[in-house]
């Protein structure tokens, strides 16, 4: 069953059409990736789906709700969560306070304490640094924090926008491993990546986005094997 | 002794400025706009106190009515004048705020005329102890403001709404992704700022009973100066800046040679502090986000 169903979504920045009526879906339990070059519209798609930027036409159905015109904060309450491009952790708050912000939609009860312990178990580095100001963390640690923060709302669908950007190769592997882990624990994943090789390897299905349109789709393996993808995104 | 009296008077004036500064700084921090109509909310609060007192004679009732009316007005102005401009150029918002300021002043003039109204809050007299002779209203102003500032600081630090305010001031988009209703938080910020302005209106009328439609203009500008000196966007900064401006003003007024230049001296301090610390005393340097 499709958890997220995007149909003919069009987004404009002024007169420039950034998304030209794209359609895709994410089924419950899947990892789905959108790959594409810089400026293809990946981040626009992510922000439009979660209601940060308005769409001009098309529809977004999530978990049975039509959320096309729903403002972002209400969509988050429906159980969708996003790790934005560039992490955007709250620089002046501590690691712990950032995680508390992530649980904004939840009550601060016993379950909250349990959730935060789960995050610390998944990301031991965050436990070590829980009282450190987030702005002083390294890029990798900030990525972990952004992921932990997004998980604090216990989303059904977790969207990650370029989680591997700017990280060392070792950390990139770690991030993809964690994404797989999160998925195995029952969270559906929509991923946007420039690192096509690594993301296709963990994806059930994927879409290729080119200048605002979806030009290819298939399973992760199919796309990884396709000549066009190889040529354009896998360097050979 | 004289100096201590001056200092207490200065802190009292300063805490009134701080009440106003907080409105500027919180709105700037959270809605990223300079609300130049903020000073005029004080004036509206003043007239609300005037009306309530002429009907009932009770200053507490006057304050209550002023708080309620100012909050309603502040929130309405935000909804009608500023909210439609979310995302517009900062200049458009600034001009709108100046327009709202003139609208409020002119409306008050049409309703109440240009002649000053006398609002005698209460004859509070002076307090004498340990050789000091201090007007009671300065102590009330100082005490109330301190309590309000402490409560506000605790509210921002420890409540869910307060934390959401910090999140919105740092990154609106990320705050929305946490599930925070940014428009709601901006509305609450305007409500708090307007309530504080109503208190400032009462404090100013206790000090000097003459009420005109420009009551809030000069204190508004000075409190804005105080907010910038303290570091605009910073709540403790607005408090420190307000108290500093108040003490400087009180001290300067007791020295006959420089007393006529008091306003100039305050703005000079602004210039000097901005030259040394462009972000203000407690303002943080924000890392530019790419």
XYZ file of C-alpha atoms in Angstrom:
526
model
C 0.000 0.000 0.000
C 1.327 3.413 -0.872
C 2.183 5.432 2.234
C 3.041 8.452 0.128
C 1.545 9.111 -3.280
C 2.670 12.146 -5.258
C 0.720 12.891 -8.445
C 1.586 15.451 -11.159
C 3.252 17.752 -8.649
C 4.272 21.130 -10.096
C 6.224 23.770 -8.217
C 7.183 27.221 -9.435
C 9.715 29.716 -8.135
C 8.237 32.903 -9.553
C 7.953 32.170 -13.268
C 10.483 29.358 -13.247
C 9.015 25.882 -13.130
C 11.133 23.796 -10.773
C 8.982 20.660 -10.835
C 7.162 19.792 -14.036
C 4.401 17.509 -12.826
C 6.222 14.639 -11.172
C 4.554 11.480 -9.906
C 6.002 8.857 -7.609
C 5.036 6.728 -4.668
C 6.580 5.281 -1.571
C 5.124 2.052 -0.185
C 5.089 1.162 3.460
C 8.381 -0.379 4.583
C 10.354 0.636 1.489
C 13.499 2.649 0.979
C 12.900 4.839 -2.072
C 15.549 7.132 -3.510
C 15.366 10.129 -5.788
C 18.664 10.597 -7.565
C 19.597 13.428 -9.827
C 22.150 16.123 -10.486
C 22.360 19.487 -8.782
C 19.328 21.602 -9.651
C 17.227 18.644 -10.814
C 14.564 19.480 -8.234
C 15.292 16.933 -5.513
C 15.235 19.330 -2.570
C 12.248 21.157 -4.070
C 10.399 17.833 -4.149
C 11.240 17.097 -0.527
C 10.247 20.567 0.683
C 7.067 20.614 -1.351
C 5.917 17.185 -0.120
C 6.313 18.216 3.534
C 4.610 21.570 2.930
C 7.554 23.939 3.308
C 7.016 25.335 -0.172
C 3.639 25.491 -1.892
C 2.861 23.507 -5.033
C 0.914 24.987 -7.917
C -0.828 21.841 -9.093
C -0.931 18.138 -8.456
C -1.620 16.272 -5.252
C 0.179 14.672 -2.339
C -1.597 11.892 -0.456
C 0.021 10.666 2.742
C -1.303 7.822 4.869
C -4.805 8.388 3.512
C -4.753 12.171 4.031
C -4.681 14.708 1.221
C -1.839 16.943 2.418
C -1.382 18.959 -0.776
C -2.363 22.222 0.899
C -1.583 21.278 4.498
C 0.989 23.475 6.275
C 4.252 21.824 7.275
C 3.722 21.718 11.033
C 0.462 19.809 10.622
C 2.042 17.302 8.241
C 4.731 16.634 10.854
C 1.973 15.862 13.346
C 0.707 13.205 10.908
C 3.949 11.281 11.328
C 6.190 12.544 8.541
C 9.631 13.808 9.397
C 12.509 15.256 7.407
C 16.249 15.609 7.815
C 16.775 18.758 5.757
C 19.628 19.450 3.394
C 22.548 20.923 5.293
C 21.303 19.333 8.575
C 20.020 22.613 10.038
C 20.394 21.557 13.656
C 19.684 24.352 16.140
C 23.211 25.693 16.472
C 22.725 27.498 19.777
C 20.971 24.646 21.576
C 22.660 21.621 23.122
C 22.451 18.143 21.614
C 19.856 17.169 24.220
C 17.790 20.321 23.603
C 17.841 19.626 19.866
C 16.449 16.154 20.513
C 13.761 17.667 22.746
C 12.806 19.990 19.862
C 12.516 16.904 17.659
C 9.894 15.555 20.056
C 7.857 18.768 19.847
C 4.803 16.859 18.620
C 5.046 14.396 21.529
C 4.318 14.634 25.242
C 7.317 14.597 27.547
C 6.371 11.457 29.390
C 7.968 8.088 30.078
C 7.847 7.188 26.375
C 9.841 10.333 25.627
C 12.624 9.213 27.977
C 12.618 5.815 26.329
C 12.799 7.384 22.854
C 15.732 9.563 23.758
C 17.573 6.539 25.202
C 16.929 4.702 21.927
C 18.466 7.603 20.016
C 21.500 7.564 22.313
C 21.875 3.819 21.731
C 21.671 4.267 17.963
C 24.033 7.232 18.024
C 26.422 6.696 20.972
C 28.342 9.818 19.990
C 25.272 11.942 20.757
C 25.071 10.452 24.257
C 28.711 11.404 24.867
C 28.014 14.952 23.727
C 24.496 15.479 25.013
C 25.341 18.725 26.806
C 27.489 20.160 24.036
C 26.241 23.114 21.970
C 25.223 21.691 18.583
C 27.057 24.402 16.623
C 30.363 23.059 17.930
C 29.800 19.498 16.648
C 31.616 18.151 13.608
C 29.732 17.737 10.330
C 29.264 14.007 10.875
C 28.008 14.522 14.411
C 25.595 17.193 13.224
C 24.251 14.740 10.637
C 23.729 12.145 13.378
C 21.991 14.781 15.490
C 19.748 15.852 12.601
C 18.774 12.203 12.061
C 18.231 11.617 15.774
C 16.154 14.773 16.015
C 13.968 13.696 13.082
C 13.456 10.258 14.669
C 12.303 11.755 17.984
C 8.835 12.364 16.497
C 8.623 8.608 15.715
C 7.782 9.146 12.064
C 6.160 6.581 9.809
C 7.944 8.196 6.883
C 11.423 9.615 7.312
C 12.730 11.806 4.503
C 16.446 12.462 4.247
C 17.815 15.173 1.976
C 21.447 14.556 0.998
C 22.475 12.960 4.278
C 25.933 12.041 2.948
C 26.802 15.529 1.727
C 30.146 16.815 2.944
C 31.034 13.722 4.955
C 34.211 11.626 4.827
C 33.895 8.305 2.926
C 33.986 6.382 6.193
C 31.107 8.425 7.618
C 29.158 8.137 4.375
C 29.196 4.342 4.740
C 28.104 4.702 8.352
C 25.201 7.008 7.429
C 23.893 4.556 4.809
C 24.212 1.710 7.290
C 22.176 3.668 9.844
C 19.509 4.445 7.233
C 19.213 0.726 6.476
C 18.958 0.035 10.201
C 16.228 2.613 10.725
C 14.301 1.064 7.836
C 14.717 -2.436 9.239
C 13.172 -1.206 12.496
C 10.011 -0.348 10.561
C 10.373 3.220 9.306
C 9.670 3.913 5.646
C 12.419 5.978 4.007
C 12.411 8.520 1.196
C 15.966 9.455 0.356
C 17.423 12.128 -1.883
C 21.034 11.653 -2.878
C 23.758 12.690 -5.227
C 25.701 9.627 -4.197
C 23.787 7.387 -6.606
C 25.906 4.253 -6.142
C 25.531 3.965 -2.383
C 21.905 5.012 -2.299
C 20.785 2.653 -5.096
C 22.512 -0.191 -3.265
C 20.242 0.181 -0.233
C 17.061 1.175 -2.118
C 14.067 -0.993 -2.918
C 13.081 1.380 -5.682
C 14.403 4.610 -7.141
C 13.516 7.455 -9.469
C 15.830 9.577 -11.576
C 15.005 13.257 -11.589
C 16.253 15.500 -14.399
C 15.455 19.234 -14.605
C 12.134 18.890 -12.835
C 10.894 15.651 -14.433
C 11.175 12.001 -13.578
C 12.952 10.331 -16.497
C 13.548 6.833 -15.169
C 12.297 4.559 -12.451
C 12.822 1.001 -11.293
C 14.229 -1.105 -8.513
C 17.553 -0.059 -7.020
C 19.362 -2.884 -8.802
C 17.717 -2.198 -12.170
C 18.729 1.434 -12.088
C 22.225 0.652 -10.870
C 22.566 -1.642 -13.893
C 21.057 0.770 -16.412
C 23.430 2.313 -18.933
C 21.954 5.796 -18.643
C 22.330 5.863 -14.870
C 25.810 4.403 -15.076
C 26.873 7.048 -17.558
C 25.306 10.032 -15.849
C 25.540 9.262 -12.159
C 27.911 6.407 -11.510
C 30.904 7.749 -13.411
C 31.127 5.094 -16.068
C 23.250 59.076 49.214
C 22.281 61.323 46.354
C 24.135 59.013 44.003
C 22.312 55.918 45.244
C 18.991 57.728 44.788
C 19.990 58.621 41.244
C 21.058 55.049 40.585
C 17.751 53.614 41.807
C 15.872 56.180 39.751
C 17.992 55.209 36.748
C 17.378 51.508 37.219
C 13.679 52.228 37.480
C 13.658 54.252 34.261
C 15.866 51.600 32.732
C 13.514 48.806 33.635
C 10.702 50.696 31.873
C 12.938 50.910 28.800
C 13.717 47.225 29.196
C 9.986 46.379 29.151
C 9.718 48.162 25.791
C 13.037 46.848 24.453
C 11.921 43.291 25.047
C 9.029 43.835 22.637
C 11.363 45.094 19.921
C 13.963 42.412 20.426
C 11.588 39.439 20.647
C 9.663 40.473 17.554
C 12.915 41.084 15.715
C 14.371 37.764 16.836
C 11.328 35.725 15.912
C 9.563 37.530 13.054
C 12.806 39.128 11.741
C 11.158 42.532 11.460
C 11.513 45.925 13.141
C 8.111 46.773 14.528
C 8.353 50.551 14.603
C 4.745 50.795 15.745
C 5.716 49.116 19.015
C 6.249 52.425 20.870
C 2.742 53.534 19.975
C 1.247 50.484 21.671
C 2.478 52.122 24.905
C 0.481 55.221 24.026
C -2.639 53.146 23.317
C -2.087 51.463 26.685
C -1.847 54.929 28.244
C -5.193 56.027 26.812
C -6.791 52.743 27.862
C -5.597 53.404 31.422
C -6.903 56.984 31.128
C -10.381 55.831 30.098
C -10.599 53.016 32.624
C -9.413 55.315 35.409
C -11.902 58.037 34.555
C -14.631 55.397 34.728
C -13.500 53.454 37.770
C -10.593 55.306 39.381
C -8.836 52.000 39.894
C -5.258 51.839 38.496
C -5.100 48.037 38.735
C -8.242 47.801 36.628
C -6.629 50.328 34.274
C -3.547 48.168 33.887
C -5.640 45.070 33.307
C -7.719 46.800 30.635
C -4.543 48.171 29.016
C -2.908 44.743 28.896
C -5.981 43.147 27.347
C -6.546 45.920 24.815
C -2.851 46.192 23.834
C -2.548 42.417 23.359
C -5.654 42.399 21.165
C -4.369 45.377 19.195
C -0.830 43.978 18.800
C -2.112 40.628 17.567
C -4.595 42.302 15.191
C -1.929 44.581 13.718
C 0.296 41.571 13.146
C -2.499 39.663 11.446
C -3.736 42.504 9.237
C -0.599 44.497 8.467
C 2.434 42.227 8.831
C 1.338 38.650 8.196
C 0.387 39.262 4.535
C 3.929 40.594 4.045
C 5.661 37.447 5.264
C 8.327 36.806 2.662
C 8.140 40.340 1.243
C 11.212 42.568 1.224
C 12.250 43.833 4.679
C 11.870 47.394 3.396
C 8.180 46.857 2.610
C 7.608 45.533 6.135
C 9.521 48.448 7.652
C 7.493 51.038 5.754
C 4.280 49.280 6.755
C 5.352 49.402 10.415
C 6.042 53.129 10.153
C 2.625 53.536 8.526
C 0.956 51.649 11.384
C 2.795 53.918 13.824
C 1.374 57.071 12.200
C -2.054 55.475 11.956
C -2.119 54.804 15.698
C -0.863 58.285 16.573
C -3.308 60.026 14.254
C -6.254 57.929 15.394
C -5.466 58.808 19.017
C -5.248 62.479 18.077
C -8.624 62.376 16.322
C -10.276 60.681 19.284
C -8.588 62.461 22.188
C -7.347 65.755 20.673
C -3.854 67.219 20.943
C -4.107 68.677 24.443
C -2.443 66.463 27.039
C -4.704 64.439 29.332
C -3.721 64.280 32.980
C -3.706 60.774 34.385
C -3.058 60.786 38.126
C -2.513 57.137 38.847
C -2.268 57.474 42.633
C -0.478 59.688 45.063
C 2.135 57.245 46.190
C 4.497 59.564 48.037
C 8.082 58.797 48.969
C 9.823 56.101 50.909
C 12.476 57.150 53.421
C 14.921 54.678 54.842
C 18.633 54.641 55.684
C 18.898 58.289 54.728
C 17.466 57.666 51.266
C 14.438 59.480 49.949
C 12.945 57.554 47.055
C 9.594 58.003 45.300
C 7.536 54.846 45.803
C 6.638 54.591 42.111
C 10.291 54.005 41.165
C 10.405 51.027 43.516
C 7.103 49.656 42.177
C 8.345 50.038 38.599
C 11.659 48.400 39.405
C 10.076 45.569 41.380
C 7.353 44.773 38.836
C 9.785 44.875 35.926
C 12.255 42.575 37.638
C 9.521 40.037 38.378
C 8.242 40.251 34.794
C 11.732 39.830 33.336
C 12.461 36.811 35.536
C 9.130 35.204 34.645
C 9.728 35.885 30.944
C 13.229 34.385 31.074
C 11.922 31.259 32.812
C 9.049 31.044 30.317
C 11.408 31.135 27.340
C 13.856 28.685 28.872
C 11.537 26.102 30.339
C 8.187 26.022 28.553
C 7.437 24.260 25.307
C 6.255 27.514 23.728
C 9.380 29.304 24.938
C 11.632 26.653 23.414
C 9.656 26.891 20.194
C 10.344 30.647 20.186
C 14.079 29.983 20.362
C 13.805 27.432 17.554
C 11.821 29.810 15.328
C 14.274 32.643 15.952
C 17.141 30.436 14.875
C 15.702 28.655 11.847
C 12.089 29.074 10.781
C 12.170 26.210 8.284
C 13.761 23.730 10.678
C 11.288 24.826 13.364
C 8.394 23.977 11.033
C 9.951 20.567 10.429
C 9.757 19.983 14.201
C 5.996 20.531 13.957
C 6.069 24.092 15.305
C 3.330 26.421 14.070
C 5.520 29.411 13.180
C 2.596 31.795 12.627
C 1.221 30.877 16.034
C 4.573 31.531 17.699
C 4.859 34.920 15.976
C 1.372 35.797 17.226
C 2.292 34.852 20.805
C 5.444 36.981 20.511
C 3.414 40.023 19.475
C 1.000 39.358 22.338
C 3.826 39.234 24.910
C 5.495 42.359 23.508
C 2.203 44.278 23.578
C 1.439 43.208 27.149
C 4.879 44.457 28.235
C 4.218 47.743 26.418
C 0.995 48.163 28.426
C 3.006 47.790 31.642
C 5.505 50.345 30.343
C 2.588 52.722 29.685
C 1.502 52.458 33.319
C 5.057 52.959 34.611
C 5.488 56.072 32.458
C 2.206 57.595 33.631
C 3.162 56.940 37.245
C 6.314 58.959 36.617
C 4.704 61.780 34.691
C 0.903 62.061 34.393
C 0.809 63.977 31.096
C -0.555 61.825 28.262
C -0.435 62.755 24.563
C -0.587 60.782 21.356
C 3.229 60.818 21.118
C 3.742 59.319 24.571
C 5.433 56.246 23.116
C 7.452 57.860 20.347
C 10.647 58.909 22.130
C 10.711 56.075 24.697
C 10.111 53.726 21.757
C 13.163 55.004 19.921
C 15.272 54.890 23.080
C 14.130 51.380 23.898
C 14.947 50.344 20.342
C 18.401 51.871 20.863
C 18.658 49.876 24.083
C 17.723 46.688 22.228
C 20.434 47.304 19.636
C 23.009 48.164 22.325
C 22.189 44.928 24.139
C 22.239 42.935 20.907
C 18.989 42.876 18.952
C 17.292 39.503 19.144
C 18.748 38.762 22.574
C 16.344 38.835 25.538
C 19.000 39.358 28.246
C 20.549 41.908 25.881
C 17.347 43.972 25.851
C 17.273 43.920 29.644
C 20.917 44.983 29.979
C 20.568 47.628 27.252
C 17.406 49.047 28.812
C 18.907 49.294 32.299
C 22.100 50.834 30.875
C 20.189 53.533 28.968
C 18.068 54.276 32.032
C 21.046 54.690 34.368
C 22.934 56.813 31.853
C 19.864 59.002 31.443
C 19.322 59.413 35.206
C 22.969 60.210 35.895
C 23.219 62.596 32.969
C 20.097 64.478 34.097
C 21.668 65.222 37.497
C 24.744 66.885 35.980
C 23.636 70.398 34.921
C 26.316 70.881 32.247
C 25.398 67.801 30.219
C 21.723 67.432 31.206
C 20.398 69.174 28.053
C 22.378 66.717 25.918
C 21.058 63.562 27.611
C 19.362 62.165 24.492
C 22.455 62.864 22.389
C 24.638 61.089 24.934
C 22.450 57.992 24.806
C 22.665 57.783 21.027
C 26.411 58.444 21.227
C 26.723 55.372 23.441
C 24.879 53.404 20.764
C 27.363 54.548 18.123
C 30.392 53.779 20.301
C 29.130 50.323 21.261
C 28.286 49.467 17.655
C 31.792 50.539 16.600
C 33.386 48.286 19.213
C 30.877 45.420 19.059
C 28.721 45.541 15.937
C 26.415 42.810 17.293
C 25.744 44.652 20.584
C 26.782 43.710 24.114
C 25.171 40.269 24.247
C 24.438 39.779 20.547
C 25.839 36.634 19.021
C 27.718 36.447 15.813
C 25.646 34.169 13.644
C 27.456 31.888 11.337
C 26.246 32.578 7.828
C 24.308 29.582 6.611
C 25.097 28.347 3.169
